[in-house]
Amino acid sequence: MDLDAVRATLEARRDDTRARVAVLAKRPERGASQGFGKRIGDGTVEAISRFNDIGVGTALETGLARTERALAKLDEGTYGCCDNCGQPIAEKRLRAMPDVVLCIDCAKRGA
Ligand SMILES: [Zn+2]
């Protein structure tokens, strides 16, 4: 595999994800002093959209951690080997998901 290309892909993804996390983190807390549920119309919609933002933020941070782990493995020279069992990860799997750090067997077992 072309590890330089993989690194470039992962670094671009990491920078993009970091930027998105930063935007979410900077968003001002709206209605923090009102509490949820006082206004049934807009307030409810706002509360739901805030919860969705939190979910998106968590997913982004999980993705960022994975991308950073894959980059660390490139530095360590263990990229392409499973983090759990140490066996090589199928190249097809790596091409589909460049930030994958587990082989398919370990991923299936939920390792
Ligand atoms: Zn494994």
GROMACS .gro file of N, CA and C and ligand atoms in nm:
model
  334
    1MET      N    1   0.084  -0.121   0.000
    1MET     CA    2   0.000   0.000   0.000
    1MET      C    3   0.087   0.125   0.000
    2ASP      N    4   0.032   0.233  -0.052
    2ASP     CA    5   0.103   0.361  -0.054
    2ASP      C    6   0.077   0.433   0.079
    3LEU      N    7   0.168   0.414   0.173
    3LEU     CA    8   0.146   0.468   0.308
    3LEU      C    9   0.149   0.620   0.312
    4ASP      N   10   0.225   0.681   0.221
    4ASP     CA   11   0.226   0.828   0.217
    4ASP      C   12   0.088   0.882   0.179
    5ALA      N   13   0.024   0.814   0.084
    5ALA     CA   14  -0.110   0.856   0.043
    5ALA      C   15  -0.209   0.833   0.158
    6VAL      N   16  -0.192   0.720   0.228
    6VAL     CA   17  -0.280   0.691   0.342
    6VAL      C   18  -0.264   0.800   0.447
    7ARG      N   19  -0.140   0.837   0.476
    7ARG     CA   20  -0.115   0.940   0.576
    7ARG      C   21  -0.180   1.072   0.535
    8ALA      N   22  -0.166   1.108   0.409
    8ALA     CA   23  -0.225   1.234   0.361
    8ALA      C   24  -0.377   1.230   0.378
    9THR      N   25  -0.437   1.116   0.344
    9THR     CA   26  -0.582   1.102   0.359
    9THR      C   27  -0.623   1.116   0.504
   10LEU      N   28  -0.551   1.049   0.593
   10LEU     CA   29  -0.586   1.051   0.735
   10LEU      C   30  -0.564   1.190   0.796
   11GLU      N   31  -0.456   1.256   0.755
   11GLU     CA   32  -0.429   1.389   0.809
   11GLU      C   33  -0.536   1.489   0.764
   12ALA      N   34  -0.579   1.477   0.639
   12ALA     CA   35  -0.685   1.565   0.590
   12ALA      C   36  -0.814   1.540   0.667
   13ARG      N   37  -0.843   1.412   0.691
   13ARG     CA   38  -0.965   1.377   0.764
   13ARG      C   39  -0.957   1.429   0.908
   14ARG      N   40  -0.840   1.413   0.970
   14ARG     CA   41  -0.823   1.459   1.109
   14ARG      C   42  -0.844   1.611   1.118
   15ASP      N   43  -0.782   1.685   1.025
   15ASP     CA   44  -0.794   1.832   1.030
   15ASP      C   45  -0.938   1.875   1.008
   16ASP      N   46  -1.006   1.808   0.914
   16ASP     CA   47  -1.145   1.840   0.886
   16ASP      C   48  -1.232   1.812   1.008
   17THR      N   49  -1.210   1.698   1.071
   17THR     CA   50  -1.292   1.661   1.187
   17THR      C   51  -1.264   1.756   1.303
   18ARG      N   52  -1.137   1.790   1.324
   18ARG     CA   53  -1.102   1.885   1.431
   18ARG      C   54  -1.173   2.018   1.411
   19ALA      N   55  -1.177   2.065   1.287
   19ALA     CA   56  -1.242   2.192   1.257
   19ALA      C   57  -1.391   2.185   1.290
   20ARG      N   58  -1.454   2.071   1.257
   20ARG     CA   59  -1.597   2.057   1.284
   20ARG      C   60  -1.624   2.049   1.434
   21VAL      N   61  -1.539   1.979   1.508
   21VAL     CA   62  -1.554   1.971   1.654
   21VAL      C   63  -1.539   2.111   1.714
   22ALA      N   64  -1.445   2.188   1.662
   22ALA     CA   65  -1.421   2.323   1.715
   22ALA      C   66  -1.542   2.412   1.694
   23VAL      N   67  -1.607   2.400   1.579
   23VAL     CA   68  -1.727   2.480   1.550
   23VAL      C   69  -1.837   2.444   1.649
   24LEU      N   70  -1.859   2.315   1.673
   24LEU     CA   71  -1.962   2.272   1.767
   24LEU      C   72  -1.929   2.320   1.908
   25ALA      N   73  -1.803   2.310   1.945
   25ALA     CA   74  -1.762   2.346   2.081
   25ALA      C   75  -1.778   2.495   2.106
   26LYS      N   76  -1.762   2.575   1.999
   26LYS     CA   77  -1.769   2.720   2.014
   26LYS      C   78  -1.910   2.773   2.020
   27ARG      N   79  -2.007   2.691   1.974
   27ARG     CA   80  -2.146   2.737   1.968
   27ARG      C   81  -2.192   2.782   2.107
   28PRO      N   82  -2.246   2.904   2.116
   28PRO     CA   83  -2.285   2.953   2.249
   28PRO      C   84  -2.400   2.871   2.307
   29GLU      N   85  -2.401   2.858   2.437
   29GLU     CA   86  -2.510   2.789   2.506
   29GLU      C   87  -2.634   2.875   2.500
   30ARG      N   88  -2.733   2.828   2.425
   30ARG     CA   89  -2.855   2.907   2.414
   30ARG      C   90  -2.955   2.865   2.521
   31GLY      N   91  -3.019   2.961   2.582
   31GLY     CA   92  -3.126   2.932   2.677
   31GLY      C   93  -3.079   2.855   2.798
   32ALA      N   94  -2.954   2.869   2.833
   32ALA     CA   95  -2.901   2.790   2.944
   32ALA      C   96  -2.971   2.827   3.076
   33SER      N   97  -3.009   2.955   3.088
   33SER     CA   98  -3.071   2.997   3.215
   33SER      C   99  -3.220   2.968   3.219
   34GLN      N  100  -3.279   2.935   3.103
   34GLN     CA  101  -3.423   2.909   3.099
   34GLN      C  102  -3.457   2.768   3.145
   35GLY      N  103  -3.371   2.677   3.120
   35GLY     CA  104  -3.403   2.537   3.146
   35GLY      C  105  -3.492   2.485   3.035
   36PHE      N  106  -3.499   2.356   3.021
   36PHE     CA  107  -3.583   2.295   2.918
   36PHE      C  108  -3.726   2.287   2.968
   37GLY      N  109  -3.820   2.296   2.874
   37GLY     CA  110  -3.958   2.260   2.907
   37GLY      C  111  -4.046   2.375   2.953
   38LYS      N  112  -3.989   2.496   2.967
   38LYS     CA  113  -4.074   2.607   3.009
   38LYS      C  114  -4.165   2.653   2.897
   39ARG      N  115  -4.099   2.657   2.774
   39ARG     CA  116  -4.180   2.693   2.658
   39ARG      C  117  -4.204   2.567   2.577
   40ILE      N  118  -4.321   2.536   2.547
   40ILE     CA  119  -4.348   2.411   2.469
   40ILE      C  120  -4.328   2.439   2.321
   41GLY      N  121  -4.332   2.498   2.243
   41GLY     CA  122  -4.305   2.526   2.104
   41GLY      C  123  -4.156   2.525   2.068
   42ASP      N  124  -4.109   2.649   2.057
   42ASP     CA  125  -3.969   2.664   2.010
   42ASP      C  126  -3.868   2.597   2.103
   43GLY      N  127  -3.901   2.612   2.234
   43GLY     CA  128  -3.804   2.559   2.331
   43GLY      C  129  -3.781   2.410   2.312
   44THR      N  130  -3.889   2.338   2.282
   44THR     CA  131  -3.876   2.193   2.266
   44THR      C  132  -3.791   2.161   2.143
   45VAL      N  133  -3.820   2.232   2.035
   45VAL     CA  134  -3.741   2.209   1.913
   45VAL      C  135  -3.595   2.239   1.940
   46GLU      N  136  -3.573   2.348   2.012
   46GLU     CA  137  -3.435   2.388   2.042
   46GLU      C  138  -3.365   2.280   2.125
   47ALA      N  139  -3.439   2.227   2.224
   47ALA     CA  140  -3.380   2.125   2.309
   47ALA      C  141  -3.343   2.002   2.226
   48ILE      N  142  -3.434   1.963   2.136
   48ILE     CA  143  -3.406   1.844   2.054
   48ILE      C  144  -3.285   1.870   1.966
   49SER      N  145  -3.277   1.989   1.906
   49SER     CA  146  -3.164   2.014   1.817
   49SER      C  147  -3.034   2.017   1.896
   50ARG      N  148  -3.040   2.063   2.021
   50ARG     CA  149  -2.919   2.062   2.104
   50ARG      C  150  -2.875   1.918   2.132
   51PHE      N  151  -2.969   1.832   2.162
   51PHE     CA  152  -2.932   1.692   2.188
   51PHE      C  153  -2.871   1.629   2.064
   52ASN      N  154  -2.928   1.662   1.948
   52ASN     CA  155  -2.870   1.610   1.824
   52ASN      C  156  -2.727   1.659   1.807
   53ASP      N  157  -2.704   1.786   1.839
   53ASP     CA  158  -2.568   1.840   1.828
   53ASP      C  159  -2.472   1.762   1.917
   54ILE      N  160  -2.519   1.730   2.037
   54ILE     CA  161  -2.433   1.656   2.130
   54ILE      C  162  -2.400   1.519   2.071
   55GLY      N  163  -2.501   1.454   2.010
   55GLY     CA  164  -2.476   1.324   1.946
   55GLY      C  165  -2.376   1.335   1.834
   56VAL      N  166  -2.391   1.439   1.751
   56VAL     CA  167  -2.298   1.461   1.640
   56VAL      C  168  -2.158   1.484   1.694
   57GLY      N  169  -2.149   1.566   1.800
   57GLY     CA  170  -2.018   1.596   1.860
   57GLY      C  171  -1.950   1.470   1.910
   58THR      N  172  -2.025   1.382   1.974
   58THR     CA  173  -1.968   1.258   2.025
   58THR      C  174  -1.918   1.170   1.911
   59ALA      N  175  -2.000   1.160   1.805
   59ALA     CA  176  -1.960   1.080   1.690
   59ALA      C  177  -1.833   1.136   1.626
   60LEU      N  178  -1.826   1.269   1.617
   60LEU     CA  179  -1.707   1.332   1.559
   60LEU      C  180  -1.584   1.302   1.643
   61GLU      N  181  -1.599   1.310   1.776
   61GLU     CA  182  -1.484   1.288   1.863
   61GLU      C  183  -1.438   1.142   1.858
   62THR      N  184  -1.534   1.050   1.847
   62THR     CA  185  -1.498   0.909   1.833
   62THR      C  186  -1.422   0.887   1.702
   63GLY      N  187  -1.473   0.948   1.595
   63GLY     CA  188  -1.406   0.937   1.466
   63GLY      C  189  -1.267   0.997   1.469
   64LEU      N  190  -1.255   1.110   1.538
   64LEU     CA  191  -1.126   1.177   1.548
   64LEU      C  192  -1.025   1.089   1.622
   65ALA      N  193  -1.070   1.026   1.730
   65ALA     CA  194  -0.981   0.939   1.808
   65ALA      C  195  -0.932   0.823   1.720
   66ARG      N  196  -1.022   0.767   1.638
   66ARG     CA  197  -0.984   0.657   1.549
   66ARG      C  198  -0.882   0.702   1.447
   67THR      N  199  -0.907   0.820   1.388
   67THR     CA  200  -0.814   0.871   1.287
   67THR      C  201  -0.677   0.897   1.349
   68GLU      N  202  -0.677   0.953   1.471
   68GLU     CA  203  -0.549   0.982   1.537
   68GLU      C  204  -0.476   0.852   1.572
   69ARG      N  205  -0.551   0.749   1.610
   69ARG     CA  206  -0.490   0.618   1.641
   69ARG      C  207  -0.427   0.559   1.515
   70ALA      N  208  -0.498   0.570   1.403
   70ALA     CA  209  -0.444   0.517   1.277
   70ALA      C  210  -0.315   0.591   1.239
   71LEU      N  211  -0.312   0.723   1.260
   71LEU     CA  212  -0.191   0.801   1.230
   71LEU      C  213  -0.077   0.760   1.322
   72ALA      N  214  -0.110   0.735   1.450
   72ALA     CA  215  -0.007   0.692   1.546
   72ALA      C  216   0.051   0.558   1.502
   73LYS      N  217  -0.035   0.471   1.447
   73LYS     CA  218   0.013   0.341   1.400
   73LYS      C  219   0.106   0.357   1.280
   74LEU      N  220   0.080   0.456   1.195
   74LEU     CA  221   0.172   0.484   1.084
   74LEU      C  222   0.310   0.521   1.140
   75ASP      N  223   0.309   0.605   1.246
   75ASP     CA  224   0.435   0.646   1.308
   75ASP      C  225   0.507   0.528   1.372
   76GLU      N  226   0.429   0.440   1.436
   76GLU     CA  227   0.486   0.324   1.505
   76GLU      C  228   0.534   0.216   1.408
   77GLY      N  229   0.484   0.223   1.284
   77GLY     CA  230   0.515   0.118   1.189
   77GLY      C  231   0.425  -0.003   1.204
   78THR      N  232   0.314   0.012   1.277
   78THR     CA  233   0.221  -0.099   1.294
   78THR      C  234   0.094  -0.080   1.213
   79TYR      N  235   0.094   0.020   1.124
   79TYR     CA  236  -0.026   0.043   1.044
   79TYR      C  237  -0.055  -0.082   0.959
   80GLY      N  238  -0.180  -0.123   0.958
   80GLY     CA  239  -0.219  -0.241   0.881
   80GLY      C  240  -0.219  -0.367   0.965
   81CYS      N  241  -0.175  -0.355   1.093
   81CYS     CA  242  -0.183  -0.468   1.184
   81CYS      C  243  -0.292  -0.439   1.287
   82CYS      N  244  -0.364  -0.544   1.325
   82CYS     CA  245  -0.474  -0.529   1.418
   82CYS      C  246  -0.425  -0.485   1.556
   83ASP      N  247  -0.493  -0.386   1.616
   83ASP     CA  248  -0.456  -0.337   1.748
   83ASP      C  249  -0.482  -0.441   1.856
   84ASN      N  250  -0.570  -0.535   1.828
   84ASN     CA  251  -0.608  -0.632   1.930
   84ASN      C  252  -0.524  -0.760   1.921
   85CYS      N  253  -0.517  -0.821   1.803
   85CYS     CA  254  -0.450  -0.951   1.791
   85CYS      C  255  -0.317  -0.943   1.717
   86GLY      N  256  -0.287  -0.828   1.654
   86GLY     CA  257  -0.158  -0.812   1.587
   86GLY      C  258  -0.151  -0.874   1.448
   87GLN      N  259  -0.259  -0.939   1.405
   87GLN     CA  260  -0.259  -0.998   1.271
   87GLN      C  261  -0.277  -0.889   1.166
   88PRO      N  262  -0.228  -0.913   1.044
   88PRO     CA  263  -0.247  -0.814   0.937
   88PRO      C  264  -0.395  -0.793   0.907
   89ILE      N  265  -0.431  -0.669   0.882
   89ILE     CA  266  -0.569  -0.634   0.843
   89ILE      C  267  -0.577  -0.646   0.690
   90ALA      N  268  -0.683  -0.706   0.640
   90ALA     CA  269  -0.699  -0.724   0.495
   90ALA      C  270  -0.688  -0.590   0.423
   91GLU      N  271  -0.611  -0.591   0.313
   91GLU     CA  272  -0.588  -0.465   0.241
   91GLU      C  273  -0.719  -0.405   0.189
   92LYS      N  274  -0.810  -0.493   0.149
   92LYS     CA  275  -0.940  -0.444   0.099
   92LYS      C  276  -1.012  -0.364   0.208
   93ARG      N  277  -1.002  -0.414   0.331
   93ARG     CA  278  -1.066  -0.348   0.445
   93ARG      C  279  -1.000  -0.212   0.471
   94LEU      N  280  -0.867  -0.209   0.463
   94LEU     CA  281  -0.793  -0.083   0.485
   94LEU      C  282  -0.826   0.020   0.378
   95ARG      N  283  -0.842  -0.029   0.255
   95ARG     CA  284  -0.873   0.065   0.147
   95ARG      C  285  -1.012   0.125   0.166
   96ALA      N  286  -1.104   0.043   0.215
   96ALA     CA  287  -1.240   0.092   0.236
   96ALA      C  288  -1.247   0.186   0.356
   97MET      N  289  -1.169   0.156   0.461
   97MET     CA  290  -1.169   0.236   0.584
   97MET      C  291  -1.025   0.260   0.627
   98PRO      N  292  -0.963   0.367   0.577
   98PRO     CA  293  -0.819   0.389   0.605
   98PRO      C  294  -0.788   0.405   0.754
   99ASP      N  295  -0.889   0.438   0.836
   99ASP     CA  296  -0.860   0.462   0.978
   99ASP      C  297  -0.897   0.339   1.064
  100VAL      N  298  -0.918   0.225   0.999
  100VAL     CA  299  -0.954   0.106   1.076
  100VAL      C  300  -0.829   0.053   1.149
  101VAL      N  301  -0.846   0.012   1.274
  101VAL     CA  302  -0.730  -0.035   1.352
  101VAL      C  303  -0.752  -0.177   1.404
  102LEU      N  304  -0.864  -0.241   1.366
  102LEU     CA  305  -0.891  -0.378   1.408
  102LEU      C  306  -0.915  -0.465   1.285
  103CYS      N  307  -0.872  -0.592   1.290
  103CYS     CA  308  -0.904  -0.683   1.182
  103CYS      C  309  -1.053  -0.717   1.188
  104ILE      N  310  -1.102  -0.777   1.083
  104ILE     CA  311  -1.247  -0.799   1.076
  104ILE      C  312  -1.293  -0.894   1.186
  105ASP      N  313  -1.213  -0.993   1.222
  105ASP     CA  314  -1.253  -1.088   1.325
  105ASP      C  315  -1.268  -1.019   1.460
  106CYS      N  316  -1.171  -0.935   1.495
  106CYS     CA  317  -1.176  -0.865   1.623
  106CYS      C  318  -1.290  -0.763   1.623
  107ALA      N  319  -1.311  -0.695   1.510
  107ALA     CA  320  -1.419  -0.597   1.501
  107ALA      C  321  -1.554  -0.667   1.523
  108LYS      N  322  -1.569  -0.787   1.465
  108LYS     CA  323  -1.694  -0.862   1.480
  108LYS      C  324  -1.715  -0.904   1.626
  109ARG      N  325  -1.605  -0.936   1.692
  109ARG     CA  326  -1.616  -0.977   1.833
  109ARG      C  327  -1.636  -0.857   1.924
  110GLY      N  328  -1.624  -0.736   1.868
  110GLY     CA  329  -1.642  -0.616   1.947
  110GLY      C  330  -1.522  -0.586   2.036
  111ALA      N  331  -1.404  -0.628   1.994
  111ALA     CA  332  -1.283  -0.605   2.072
  111ALA      C  333  -1.248  -0.458   2.075
  112ZN      ZN  334  -0.757  -0.878   1.525
   0.00000   0.00000   0.00000
